Structures are given as structure tokens and as C-alpha cells.
Short mmCIF file of C-alpha atoms and ligand atoms in Angstrom, two decimals:
data_model
loop_
_atom_site.label_atom_id
_atom_site.label_comp_id
_atom_site.label_asym_id
_atom_site.label_seq_id
_atom_site.Cartn_x
_atom_site.Cartn_y
_atom_site.Cartn_z
CA MET A 1 88.87 138.48 54.66
CA GLN A 2 87.80 135.80 52.28
CA LYS A 3 88.62 132.09 52.81
CA LYS A 4 90.47 129.92 50.51
CA HIS A 5 87.76 128.18 48.33
CA GLY A 6 87.07 124.40 48.32
CA SER A 7 88.60 123.87 51.85
CA GLU A 8 85.27 123.00 53.68
CA LYS A 9 82.34 123.00 51.41
CA LEU A 10 81.01 119.75 50.37
CA TRP A 11 79.90 121.51 47.29
CA GLY A 12 83.00 123.63 46.93
CA GLY A 13 84.23 122.25 43.53
CA ARG A 14 82.51 124.69 41.16
CA PHE A 15 83.49 127.67 43.16
CA ALA A 16 86.73 129.89 42.53
CA GLU A 17 86.36 132.03 45.57
CA ALA A 18 85.12 131.33 49.21
CA THR A 19 81.54 132.28 50.43
CA ALA A 20 81.33 135.83 52.06
CA GLY A 21 81.01 135.31 55.77
CA SER A 22 77.55 137.33 55.84
CA VAL A 23 76.18 134.77 53.31
CA GLU A 24 77.19 131.90 55.53
CA ALA A 25 75.33 133.57 58.52
CA PHE A 26 72.27 134.45 56.22
CA THR A 27 71.82 130.97 54.74
CA ALA A 28 72.93 128.77 57.66
CA SER A 29 70.05 126.67 59.57
CA ILE A 30 72.22 124.51 61.70
CA HIS A 31 71.34 126.54 64.79
CA TYR A 32 67.76 125.11 64.56
CA ASP A 33 67.80 122.25 62.25
CA SER A 34 70.27 120.55 64.53
CA ARG A 35 67.17 119.29 66.31
CA LEU A 36 66.71 116.73 63.50
CA TYR A 37 70.13 114.99 63.87
CA LYS A 38 68.65 111.53 64.92
CA TYR A 39 66.51 111.50 62.08
CA ASP A 40 69.11 112.49 59.58
CA ILE A 41 71.37 109.80 61.03
CA ALA A 42 68.68 107.15 61.00
CA GLY A 43 67.93 108.14 57.22
CA SER A 44 71.53 107.76 56.30
CA LYS A 45 71.76 104.33 57.85
CA ALA A 46 68.75 103.16 56.00
CA HIS A 47 70.24 104.79 52.86
CA ALA A 48 73.71 103.10 53.40
CA ALA A 49 72.11 99.61 54.02
CA MET A 50 70.13 99.88 50.92
CA LEU A 51 73.38 101.01 48.76
CA ALA A 52 75.32 98.14 50.19
CA ALA A 53 72.47 95.56 49.27
CA GLN A 54 72.44 97.12 45.85
CA GLY A 55 76.35 96.64 45.36
CA LEU A 56 76.96 100.35 45.70
CA LEU A 57 78.94 100.15 48.92
CA THR A 58 81.05 97.28 50.17
CA ALA A 59 80.16 95.53 53.57
CA GLU A 60 83.22 97.04 54.95
CA GLU A 61 82.24 100.62 53.89
CA LEU A 62 78.81 99.89 55.39
CA ALA A 63 80.27 98.98 58.58
CA SER A 64 82.43 101.98 58.87
CA ILE A 65 79.68 104.45 57.87
CA ASN A 66 77.45 102.86 60.57
CA GLY A 67 80.16 103.15 63.07
CA GLY A 68 81.02 106.70 62.19
CA LEU A 69 77.30 107.59 62.26
CA SER A 70 76.79 106.10 65.56
CA ALA A 71 79.98 107.71 67.04
CA ILE A 72 78.86 111.13 65.56
CA GLU A 73 75.28 110.48 67.27
CA GLY A 74 76.81 109.77 70.51
CA GLU A 75 78.94 113.04 70.49
CA ILE A 76 75.76 115.22 69.62
CA ASP A 77 73.86 113.33 72.54
CA GLN A 78 76.61 114.19 74.76
CA GLY A 79 76.85 117.82 73.61
CA THR A 80 80.21 117.50 72.60
CA PHE A 81 79.79 117.61 68.74
CA ALA A 82 81.11 120.78 67.26
CA PHE A 83 78.51 122.23 64.84
CA LYS A 84 79.88 124.45 62.04
CA ARG A 85 77.94 127.42 60.72
CA GLU A 86 80.06 127.37 57.47
CA LEU A 87 78.60 123.88 56.85
CA GLU A 88 75.09 125.39 56.78
CA ASP A 89 72.85 122.66 57.93
CA ILE A 90 72.51 119.36 59.83
CA HIS A 91 73.07 117.14 56.65
CA MET A 92 76.38 118.68 55.73
CA ASN A 93 77.71 118.94 59.37
CA ILE A 94 77.17 115.16 59.98
CA GLU A 95 78.37 114.28 56.38
CA LYS A 96 81.49 116.24 56.88
CA ALA A 97 82.24 114.88 60.16
CA LEU A 98 81.77 111.33 58.72
CA VAL A 99 84.31 111.82 55.90
CA GLU A 100 86.69 113.47 58.40
CA ARG A 101 86.23 110.38 60.68
CA ILE A 102 86.03 107.52 58.31
CA GLY A 103 87.59 108.78 55.26
CA PRO A 104 86.63 107.61 51.47
CA ALA A 105 83.66 105.41 52.60
CA GLY A 106 81.95 108.43 54.18
CA ALA A 107 82.23 110.17 50.61
CA ARG A 108 80.33 107.37 49.22
CA LEU A 109 77.20 107.93 51.38
CA HIS A 110 75.63 110.68 49.50
CA SER A 111 75.32 108.55 46.05
CA ALA A 112 71.64 108.48 44.79
CA ARG A 113 70.47 111.25 47.47
CA SER A 114 70.15 114.83 47.65
CA ARG A 115 69.69 117.23 50.46
CA ASN A 116 66.28 117.83 48.82
CA ASP A 117 64.87 114.32 49.53
CA GLN A 118 67.07 114.12 52.67
CA ILE A 119 65.27 117.11 54.33
CA ALA A 120 61.95 115.95 53.29
CA LEU A 121 62.68 112.64 54.78
CA ASP A 122 64.12 114.01 58.17
CA LEU A 123 61.26 116.46 58.37
CA ARG A 124 58.60 113.39 57.87
CA LEU A 125 60.30 111.35 60.39
CA TYR A 126 60.30 114.10 62.92
CA LEU A 127 56.52 115.09 62.48
CA ARG A 128 55.50 111.36 62.48
CA ASP A 129 56.90 111.22 66.03
CA GLN A 130 55.54 114.19 66.79
CA CYS A 131 51.91 113.15 65.87
CA ASP A 132 52.53 110.37 68.46
CA VAL A 133 53.67 112.86 71.02
CA MET A 134 50.46 114.97 70.35
CA VAL A 135 48.19 111.79 70.63
CA ARG A 136 49.66 111.01 73.88
CA LEU A 137 49.32 114.46 75.21
CA LEU A 138 45.80 114.83 74.11
CA ASP A 139 45.00 111.56 75.87
CA GLN A 140 46.36 113.02 79.05
CA VAL A 141 44.14 115.99 78.75
CA ARG A 142 41.23 113.70 77.83
CA ARG A 143 41.79 111.63 80.82
CA ALA A 144 41.79 114.54 83.06
CA PHE A 145 38.29 115.57 81.77
CA VAL A 146 37.05 111.92 82.18
CA VAL A 147 38.19 112.30 86.04
CA LEU A 148 36.33 115.68 86.52
CA ALA A 149 33.26 114.16 84.70
CA ARG A 150 33.20 111.18 87.07
CA ARG A 151 33.79 113.20 90.12
CA TYR A 152 31.13 115.80 89.69
CA LEU A 153 28.52 113.49 87.97
CA GLY A 154 25.28 114.88 89.34
CA ASN A 155 26.27 118.32 89.91
CA VAL A 156 24.69 121.21 87.88
CA MET A 157 25.58 124.50 86.42
CA PRO A 158 24.34 126.84 83.97
CA GLY A 159 24.79 126.30 80.26
CA TYR A 160 25.50 129.47 78.37
CA THR A 161 24.73 130.88 74.96
CA HIS A 162 26.05 134.54 74.20
CA LEU A 163 27.67 134.13 77.64
CA GLN A 164 24.04 134.43 79.13
CA ARG A 165 22.67 131.69 81.10
CA ALA A 166 20.62 129.43 78.95
CA GLN A 167 19.64 126.01 80.23
CA PRO A 168 20.87 124.11 83.10
CA VAL A 169 23.26 121.27 82.38
CA LEU A 170 25.47 118.83 84.44
CA ILE A 171 29.09 119.85 85.02
CA SER A 172 30.01 116.56 83.56
CA HIS A 173 28.24 117.17 80.33
CA HIS A 174 30.44 120.41 79.99
CA MET A 175 33.57 118.47 80.83
CA LEU A 176 32.70 115.64 78.14
CA ALA A 177 32.24 118.43 75.60
CA TYR A 178 35.94 118.97 75.75
CA PHE A 179 36.76 115.39 75.83
CA GLU A 180 34.92 115.31 72.19
CA MET A 181 36.70 118.54 70.99
CA PHE A 182 40.16 117.09 71.99
CA GLY A 183 39.11 113.60 70.71
CA ARG A 184 38.75 115.05 67.20
CA ASP A 185 42.09 116.49 67.65
CA ARG A 186 43.48 113.15 68.28
CA GLU A 187 42.03 111.70 65.36
CA ARG A 188 43.46 114.55 63.24
CA PHE A 189 46.88 113.82 64.30
CA SER A 190 46.65 110.32 63.62
CA ASP A 191 45.18 110.83 60.25
CA CYS A 192 47.90 113.12 59.56
CA LYS A 193 50.64 110.74 60.56
CA ARG A 194 48.98 108.01 58.29
CA ARG A 195 48.97 110.55 55.26
CA MET A 196 52.69 111.58 55.90
CA ASN A 197 53.99 108.08 56.23
CA LEU A 198 55.64 107.69 52.91
CA SER A 199 59.30 107.73 52.08
CA PRO A 200 60.48 110.66 50.02
CA LEU A 201 63.97 109.02 49.75
CA GLY A 202 65.24 108.29 46.33
CA ALA A 203 63.38 111.32 44.73
CA ALA A 204 66.92 112.83 44.85
CA ALA A 205 67.32 116.15 43.71
CA MET A 206 63.97 116.03 42.07
CA ALA A 207 64.08 113.77 39.02
CA GLY A 208 64.95 110.38 40.65
CA THR A 209 68.14 108.87 40.11
CA GLY A 210 69.91 106.47 37.37
CA LEU A 211 71.57 104.54 40.08
CA PRO A 212 70.05 101.19 40.92
CA ILE A 213 68.51 101.87 44.22
CA ASP A 214 65.48 100.33 46.10
CA ARG A 215 63.41 102.67 47.59
CA ALA A 216 60.96 100.31 49.00
CA GLN A 217 63.47 98.87 51.10
CA VAL A 218 64.46 102.11 52.62
CA ALA A 219 60.86 102.86 53.19
CA LYS A 220 60.52 99.50 54.80
CA SER A 221 63.49 99.75 57.16
CA LEU A 222 62.30 103.35 58.27
CA GLY A 223 58.83 101.98 59.09
CA PHE A 224 57.06 103.76 56.22
CA ALA A 225 54.08 102.45 54.82
CA GLY A 226 55.32 102.88 51.28
CA VAL A 227 56.98 105.53 48.98
CA THR A 228 55.89 108.76 47.65
CA ALA A 229 54.75 108.48 43.88
CA ASN A 230 56.35 111.45 42.11
CA SER A 231 59.84 112.80 42.59
CA MET A 232 59.13 116.27 41.54
CA ASP A 233 56.07 116.59 44.04
CA THR A 234 58.24 114.97 46.70
CA CYS A 235 60.85 117.62 46.74
CA GLY A 236 58.69 120.25 46.68
CA ASP A 237 55.91 119.10 48.85
CA ARG A 238 55.38 120.38 52.46
CA ASP A 239 51.79 119.59 52.62
CA PHE A 240 52.46 117.37 55.43
CA ALA A 241 54.08 120.10 57.57
CA ILE A 242 51.19 122.44 56.98
CA GLU A 243 48.66 119.68 57.72
CA PHE A 244 50.59 118.97 60.92
CA VAL A 245 50.69 122.60 62.17
CA SER A 246 46.96 123.05 61.06
CA CYS A 247 46.10 120.09 63.62
CA CYS A 248 48.35 122.08 66.11
CA THR A 249 46.14 125.03 65.46
CA MET A 250 42.71 123.48 66.11
CA THR A 251 44.19 121.84 69.12
CA HIS A 252 45.47 125.18 70.34
CA LEU A 253 42.18 126.83 69.69
CA HIS A 254 40.30 124.27 71.91
CA LEU A 255 42.88 124.88 74.56
CA SER A 256 42.40 128.50 74.25
CA ARG A 257 38.66 128.17 74.46
CA LEU A 258 39.05 126.07 77.62
CA SER A 259 41.50 128.63 79.00
CA GLU A 260 39.09 131.49 78.49
CA GLU A 261 36.40 129.51 80.36
CA LEU A 262 39.05 128.65 83.16
CA VAL A 263 39.89 132.56 83.30
CA LEU A 264 36.22 133.34 83.46
CA TRP A 265 35.22 130.88 85.99
CA SER A 266 37.98 131.59 88.30
CA SER A 267 36.99 135.42 88.37
CA GLN A 268 35.28 136.67 91.46
CA GLU A 269 32.32 137.41 89.44
CA PHE A 270 31.77 133.74 88.53
CA SER A 271 33.63 131.91 91.38
CA PHE A 272 32.95 128.47 89.74
CA VAL A 273 36.46 127.00 90.02
CA ASP A 274 39.11 127.17 92.25
CA ILE A 275 42.76 126.61 90.74
CA ALA A 276 45.25 125.24 93.36
CA ASP A 277 47.86 127.64 94.69
CA THR A 278 50.54 125.78 93.20
CA PHE A 279 49.04 126.53 89.57
CA CYS A 280 48.49 130.23 90.10
CA THR A 281 50.93 133.34 90.64
CA GLY A 282 50.55 136.49 92.43
CA SER A 283 50.78 140.23 91.61
CA SER A 284 53.98 142.10 92.54
CA ILE A 285 51.66 145.07 93.83
CA MET A 286 48.46 143.72 94.93
CA PRO A 287 48.75 141.37 97.66
CA GLN A 288 45.22 139.83 97.49
CA LYS A 289 45.74 138.68 93.90
CA LYS A 290 45.72 135.11 92.94
CA ASN A 291 45.76 135.06 88.97
CA PRO A 292 45.08 132.38 86.57
CA ASP A 293 48.40 132.86 84.57
CA ILE A 294 48.53 129.38 83.04
CA PRO A 295 45.28 129.60 81.08
CA GLU A 296 45.96 133.10 80.16
CA LEU A 297 49.29 132.15 78.78
CA ILE A 298 48.03 129.22 76.90
CA ARG A 299 45.44 131.55 75.53
CA GLY A 300 47.97 134.04 74.74
CA LYS A 301 50.10 131.59 72.89
CA SER A 302 47.28 130.78 70.25
CA GLY A 303 48.76 133.83 68.22
CA ARG A 304 52.06 132.02 67.87
CA VAL A 305 50.47 128.73 66.72
CA VAL A 306 48.19 130.56 64.23
CA GLY A 307 51.10 132.66 63.24
CA SER A 308 53.22 129.43 62.40
CA LEU A 309 50.46 128.26 60.37
CA MET A 310 50.09 131.55 58.19
CA ALA A 311 53.84 131.57 57.95
CA LEU A 312 53.99 128.06 56.37
CA ILE A 313 51.04 128.56 54.23
CA THR A 314 52.70 132.07 52.90
CA LEU A 315 56.03 130.43 52.53
CA MET A 316 54.26 127.76 49.93
CA LYS A 317 52.25 130.26 48.03
CA GLY A 318 53.61 130.84 44.65
CA LEU A 319 56.70 128.57 45.01
CA PRO A 320 57.23 126.99 41.59
CA LEU A 321 58.18 123.25 41.62
CA THR A 322 60.31 121.55 42.86
CA TYR A 323 62.74 122.40 45.78
CA ASN A 324 63.55 126.00 46.41
CA ARG A 325 65.71 127.38 49.22
CA ASP A 326 62.56 128.99 50.43
CA LEU A 327 61.81 125.63 51.93
CA GLN A 328 64.44 125.93 54.61
CA GLU A 329 62.00 128.45 56.16
CA ASP A 330 59.53 125.82 57.00
CA LYS A 331 61.39 124.42 60.05
CA GLU A 332 61.07 127.27 62.73
CA PRO A 333 57.29 127.63 62.45
CA VAL A 334 56.99 124.06 62.59
CA PHE A 335 59.30 123.58 65.67
CA ASP A 336 57.54 126.43 67.39
CA ALA A 337 54.31 125.05 66.95
CA VAL A 338 55.38 121.63 68.26
CA ASP A 339 56.93 123.38 71.30
CA THR A 340 54.21 125.70 72.04
CA VAL A 341 51.33 123.12 71.72
CA SER A 342 53.11 120.07 73.51
CA ALA A 343 54.04 122.46 76.38
CA SER A 344 50.52 123.93 76.51
CA LEU A 345 48.84 120.33 76.56
CA ALA A 346 51.20 119.01 79.17
CA ILE A 347 50.58 121.95 81.61
CA MET A 348 46.84 121.96 81.06
CA ALA A 349 46.40 118.26 81.84
CA GLU A 350 48.44 118.93 85.00
CA LEU A 351 46.18 121.87 85.64
CA LEU A 352 42.98 120.10 85.28
CA GLY A 353 44.11 117.66 88.02
CA ASN A 354 44.57 120.70 90.24
CA LEU A 355 41.16 122.24 90.10
CA SER A 356 38.00 122.06 91.95
CA PHE A 357 34.45 123.32 91.20
CA ASN A 358 32.62 125.47 93.68
CA THR A 359 29.42 123.07 93.16
CA GLU A 360 27.22 125.17 95.64
CA ARG A 361 27.96 128.37 93.63
CA MET A 362 27.34 126.74 90.31
CA GLN A 363 24.12 125.30 91.41
CA GLU A 364 23.15 128.73 92.89
CA ALA A 365 23.61 130.19 89.39
CA THR A 366 21.04 128.06 87.96
CA ARG A 367 18.38 129.26 90.38
CA THR A 368 18.07 132.63 88.62
CA GLY A 369 17.86 133.82 85.17
CA TYR A 370 14.51 132.05 84.01
CA ILE A 371 16.85 129.19 83.07
CA THR A 372 14.02 126.66 82.84
CA ALA A 373 11.88 128.89 80.46
CA THR A 374 12.48 126.38 77.45
CA ASP A 375 11.29 123.74 79.76
CA LEU A 376 8.11 125.61 80.34
CA ALA A 377 7.59 126.02 76.53
CA ASP A 378 8.24 122.19 76.03
CA TYR A 379 5.75 121.51 78.66
CA LEU A 380 2.97 123.61 76.68
CA VAL A 381 3.96 121.79 73.53
CA LEU A 382 3.22 118.44 75.18
CA LYS A 383 -0.23 119.93 75.94
CA ASN A 384 -0.60 120.54 72.36
CA VAL A 385 0.42 124.26 72.08
CA PRO A 386 2.17 125.24 68.88
CA PHE A 387 5.59 126.03 69.90
CA ARG A 388 5.68 129.56 68.46
CA GLU A 389 2.59 130.22 70.62
CA ALA A 390 4.09 128.53 73.68
CA HIS A 391 7.31 130.67 73.23
CA GLY A 392 5.22 133.91 73.25
CA ILE A 393 3.32 132.67 76.35
CA VAL A 394 6.49 131.87 78.33
CA GLY A 395 8.03 135.12 77.22
CA ARG A 396 5.21 137.01 78.65
CA ALA A 397 5.40 134.96 81.96
CA VAL A 398 9.13 135.95 82.11
CA ALA A 399 8.52 139.54 81.53
CA PHE A 400 5.82 139.44 84.30
CA GLY A 401 8.48 137.59 86.55
CA ILE A 402 11.03 140.33 85.82
CA ALA A 403 8.56 143.11 86.75
CA LYS A 404 7.63 141.36 90.03
CA GLY A 405 11.07 140.43 90.73
CA CYS A 406 10.63 136.74 91.11
CA GLU A 407 11.45 133.39 89.04
CA LEU A 408 9.00 131.34 87.07
CA GLU A 409 8.65 128.79 89.86
CA GLN A 410 8.08 131.45 92.42
CA LEU A 411 4.76 132.65 90.36
CA GLY A 412 1.51 131.03 91.91
CA LEU A 413 -0.38 128.62 89.88
CA ALA A 414 -3.23 131.15 89.27
CA GLU A 415 -0.40 133.60 87.97
CA LEU A 416 0.90 130.97 85.52
CA GLN A 417 -2.64 130.13 84.37
CA SER A 418 -3.27 133.46 83.53
CA PHE A 419 -0.84 133.07 80.51
CA SER A 420 -2.20 129.66 79.62
CA PRO A 421 -5.39 127.69 80.99
CA VAL A 422 -3.57 124.60 80.13
CA ILE A 423 -1.03 124.89 82.62
CA GLU A 424 -1.59 122.67 85.82
CA LYS A 425 0.02 121.81 89.19
CA ASP A 426 2.36 119.46 87.50
CA VAL A 427 4.22 122.30 85.88
CA TYR A 428 6.14 122.99 89.24
CA GLN A 429 8.22 119.46 88.48
CA VAL A 430 9.10 120.98 85.13
CA LEU A 431 10.25 124.19 86.31
CA THR A 432 12.99 122.78 88.56
CA VAL A 433 16.61 122.37 87.53
CA GLU A 434 16.86 118.81 88.00
CA GLY A 435 13.55 118.28 86.29
CA SER A 436 14.84 120.19 83.42
CA ILE A 437 18.17 118.38 83.29
CA ASN A 438 16.76 115.00 83.50
CA SER A 439 14.04 115.57 80.75
CA ARG A 440 17.03 116.21 78.27
CA VAL A 441 17.24 112.67 77.30
CA SER A 442 17.78 113.05 73.54
CA ALA A 443 20.93 111.54 71.96
CA GLY A 444 23.86 113.61 73.08
CA GLY A 445 21.83 115.68 75.65
CA THR A 446 22.54 116.34 79.21
CA GLY A 447 20.11 114.08 80.92
CA ILE A 448 21.85 112.16 83.65
CA LEU A 449 20.96 108.94 81.57
CA ARG A 450 22.71 110.13 78.62
CA VAL A 451 25.74 111.67 80.43
CA ARG A 452 26.31 108.34 82.17
CA GLU A 453 26.37 106.43 78.99
CA ALA A 454 28.65 108.98 77.47
CA LEU A 455 30.99 108.87 80.31
CA ASP A 456 31.06 105.13 80.50
CA LEU A 457 31.95 105.19 76.73
CA ALA A 458 34.76 107.84 77.38
CA GLU A 459 36.32 105.69 80.12
CA GLN A 460 36.33 102.78 77.82
CA GLN A 461 37.91 104.61 74.80
CA ILE A 462 40.40 106.18 77.16
CA GLY A 463 41.28 102.77 78.81
CA MET A 464 39.81 103.75 82.43
CA GLY A 465 36.80 101.32 82.06
CA LYS A 466 35.72 99.60 85.12
N1 LIG B 501 68.85 123.18 54.67
C1 LIG B 501 68.04 122.76 53.51
C2 LIG B 501 66.60 122.91 53.95
O1 LIG B 501 66.28 123.04 54.97
C3 LIG B 501 68.34 121.48 53.20
C4 LIG B 501 68.14 121.26 51.63
C5 LIG B 501 69.03 122.29 50.98
N2 LIG B 501 69.21 122.02 49.52
C6 LIG B 501 69.75 122.55 48.57
N3 LIG B 501 69.85 122.31 47.65
N4 LIG B 501 70.53 123.83 49.19
O2 LIG B 501 65.66 123.01 53.03
#
């Protein structure tokens, strides 16, 4: 059954027949873009205020528009607003309700505006707020790392390359590595916000408008730093959304690497970390299991975030200027990236507050694996042996140790000297884990002097300074 034409649709005038139900179902976005209602209403209020200042609305009309929009917002807040699929999207649901509520004044609101610049506005306003949310969540995670770095300052663990024990490091150094990674993510989000913080409103359908509008006033009242420069670019641009989701992707990659380490470290093979019972789950069949499901799920969710980025990039590729309906497909990936990354950051911050390191076991792991071999090579360099030669000497000493079944510091002085005559008694200091760590005072190194400085700085940055 077809509906009578012109009854509901705000664009119904040109149409002789009603839209097919299947088409309404296929084209509607209200089931997900209703999320933008607050931004849509804020944008409409700013637009109406400007229209009134320009003499395109009377003061009474403005007051009635504002009252109507506030009432609609209240209903949506309360969950009593009836969204209609046949009204397609959030813009037309709100506008139609406004006209029904306040009459002719409502019908003047859309002057000098199109849904093309309206959706660009709503999405920018929404993502601008989400940048702040991400920054706040990233700071929670970074704070958790600073707390761990302070708590375990002085404790050692093996540092890995190729997941093979490489050189001993301070646990705090490892924690502060993540502080840096998430710090870059934070910077990316604030940078992304700065670039997107321009008002698209007034680009109208794509060519601008002949009505006497004041774009700068609207921009100012919505807290934008200015207005976008080109109306065609403005209506077809989703760079800001792609950039935002790419910041999400980078953040989630870091979360995933961290999760991978937590999964490894909580295995019996490593036993480096204990995640509190409240943050683990059990197995329905194996009574002994305590599984690190949270980091596993975060790691698994990487695919969704990367997928959202791919969806957006693919969506934009090959789109001619300016607005195309394809662009409606931008919202679900954006929302999914927001939901996934913010939930993962929040739970990760909590989880970091609920884990403890098995410091004895970690220290134990630095006792084997010839982990101070590089220190022996450096020792020889200081005694004027060329590094390549030193590398060979130590390699032979390690092979000897492996054959004999002992670590370098367990070899006798005479045994060590058989590999190089420059080796003296002071070598044993160099072969200790503590000696190794404390020697690494190069900028950014794991020596306790450097790590203390880095930790102080981190505390200052995050507002935890003493
Ligand atoms: N729901 C649309 C979107 O998300 C809003 C803009 C539609 N514009 C149009 N001329 N059909 O992109």
C-alpha cells in the first residue's frame, strides 16, 4: 500500500507518489543518528539566533523556535520523543516535530541551511566533544602507569627483543614506555580537535547562500575557532572523521600491544603479573582456570576499530564533490570506533589499578639468558677493544657458558680471560643486573637516574607532582 504523497515528508512537494516502504527502511538513518540530537539542536539554536540578528526571523519567532527546540530536547532526554523512520534522519525528525509544535515559525528555521551543512556541523560538534573524552580517558590510563612506575621503582625485569630476553630493565621503564605511547595518542586527539574546530554551517547545500547570513556569528556562538573556507569542500569533506578514527586506531593498537603483554605476563609460563580476581573470569569446564579476558577482548576489538577506519577510507574513495548520500554511511563506523575505544580505555585504566607484579619472579628471569652479554662487550670497548671484536669475544664466552651450563658471571676470572686478556676482576660488577641497569644513563635509558627524572616529569605532566 502506498501512502498519500506530500503528507509527512519535508521534501514532499515535488513528489506525486509516496515513498515505498522498502525505500524508507533502506534510506533511514534515524536508528543511529538520533545519537546526535543534542548537537543538532544546539546547531539549530545558533542558526536561529543568527537568522534573527540578520532580520530573517522576528524576536518572537526566535523565542518560539528556542522554546520548541528545548521542549523537544527534553522529550528526547526523557525517552518520550517518538522518532519516525519515515522522517529519515535526526534533522527531519526534529524539524518536523518543531513545525508541528510551534507552527509557521518552525518552518522558517531551515532558511539558508541544508542538511548537507547541518550533518557536517553535527558530526564536527560530536567529534570535537569525543576528542575531549578520549584525552580524559587517555590521561586516566597514563596516570595508572605513573602509579605503577612509582610503586615498582627499583624493581627489575628482562627487556625483550624478538620476545627473547635481551637486556635487564627497570619495570618502571617499561611502564613509562606506555606512558609515552598513550601521550602521543593524547596529542593526536587534541591536534585532531584543533583542525576540525571550524564551522561548516552556511555552506548550505554546497554553493553557499544568497541570504544575508553571518557565518562567523554562528561559529563563535558554537565555540568554533572560525569558519571553513570553501562551501563545496565543506559539504563533501569527512577528513576530520577519518582523522579522528585514525587516532582511535592508533590508540587501540597501543591498547592491543599492552593487552598482548598482559596476556603473556599472566600466563603460567611468565607469571610476571597477577590480575585481581575481580578482573578475570573462569572457565565453564576447567575449574582451575583464571583467564585474562579483559586484555583478550581489548586485543580482539582491534579488528573493529581498524575495520571502521577501512570502512571510512573506502567510503570516501572515488566520491565526486560534493555531498553524496554515501556519506550517511560515515556515522556507524565513527560511533563504533568511539564506543569501542572509549570502553576499552576506561576498563584498561581500571585493570591497571588492579594488577600486581611478581617482582621476585621478574628478577629471577633476569638471572638467566646471558642478559648482561652486551654489558661485557661495552666493558671491552671501554678497554679499547673495537666493538665488533668485543662482540665476537663475548659470543664465544656465551657459547662456552652454554656448553658448560652456566651464566657469564659464574665463569672464573681465568676462564673469562681466556677469551680476552684485558678482562680484570672489576668485570663481575659489570655482569650484575643492577650494574647493567645503572650503567644505562644515556638520555632515555633505563638507568635509575634517568628513570627517576622521567617519572618526575611524567608526574608533573599528569598533575601528580609532589
Ligand atoms: N542523513 C544524512 C546523512 O547522514 C543527512 C544529509 C542528507 N542530505 C540529503 N540531501 N539527503 O548524510
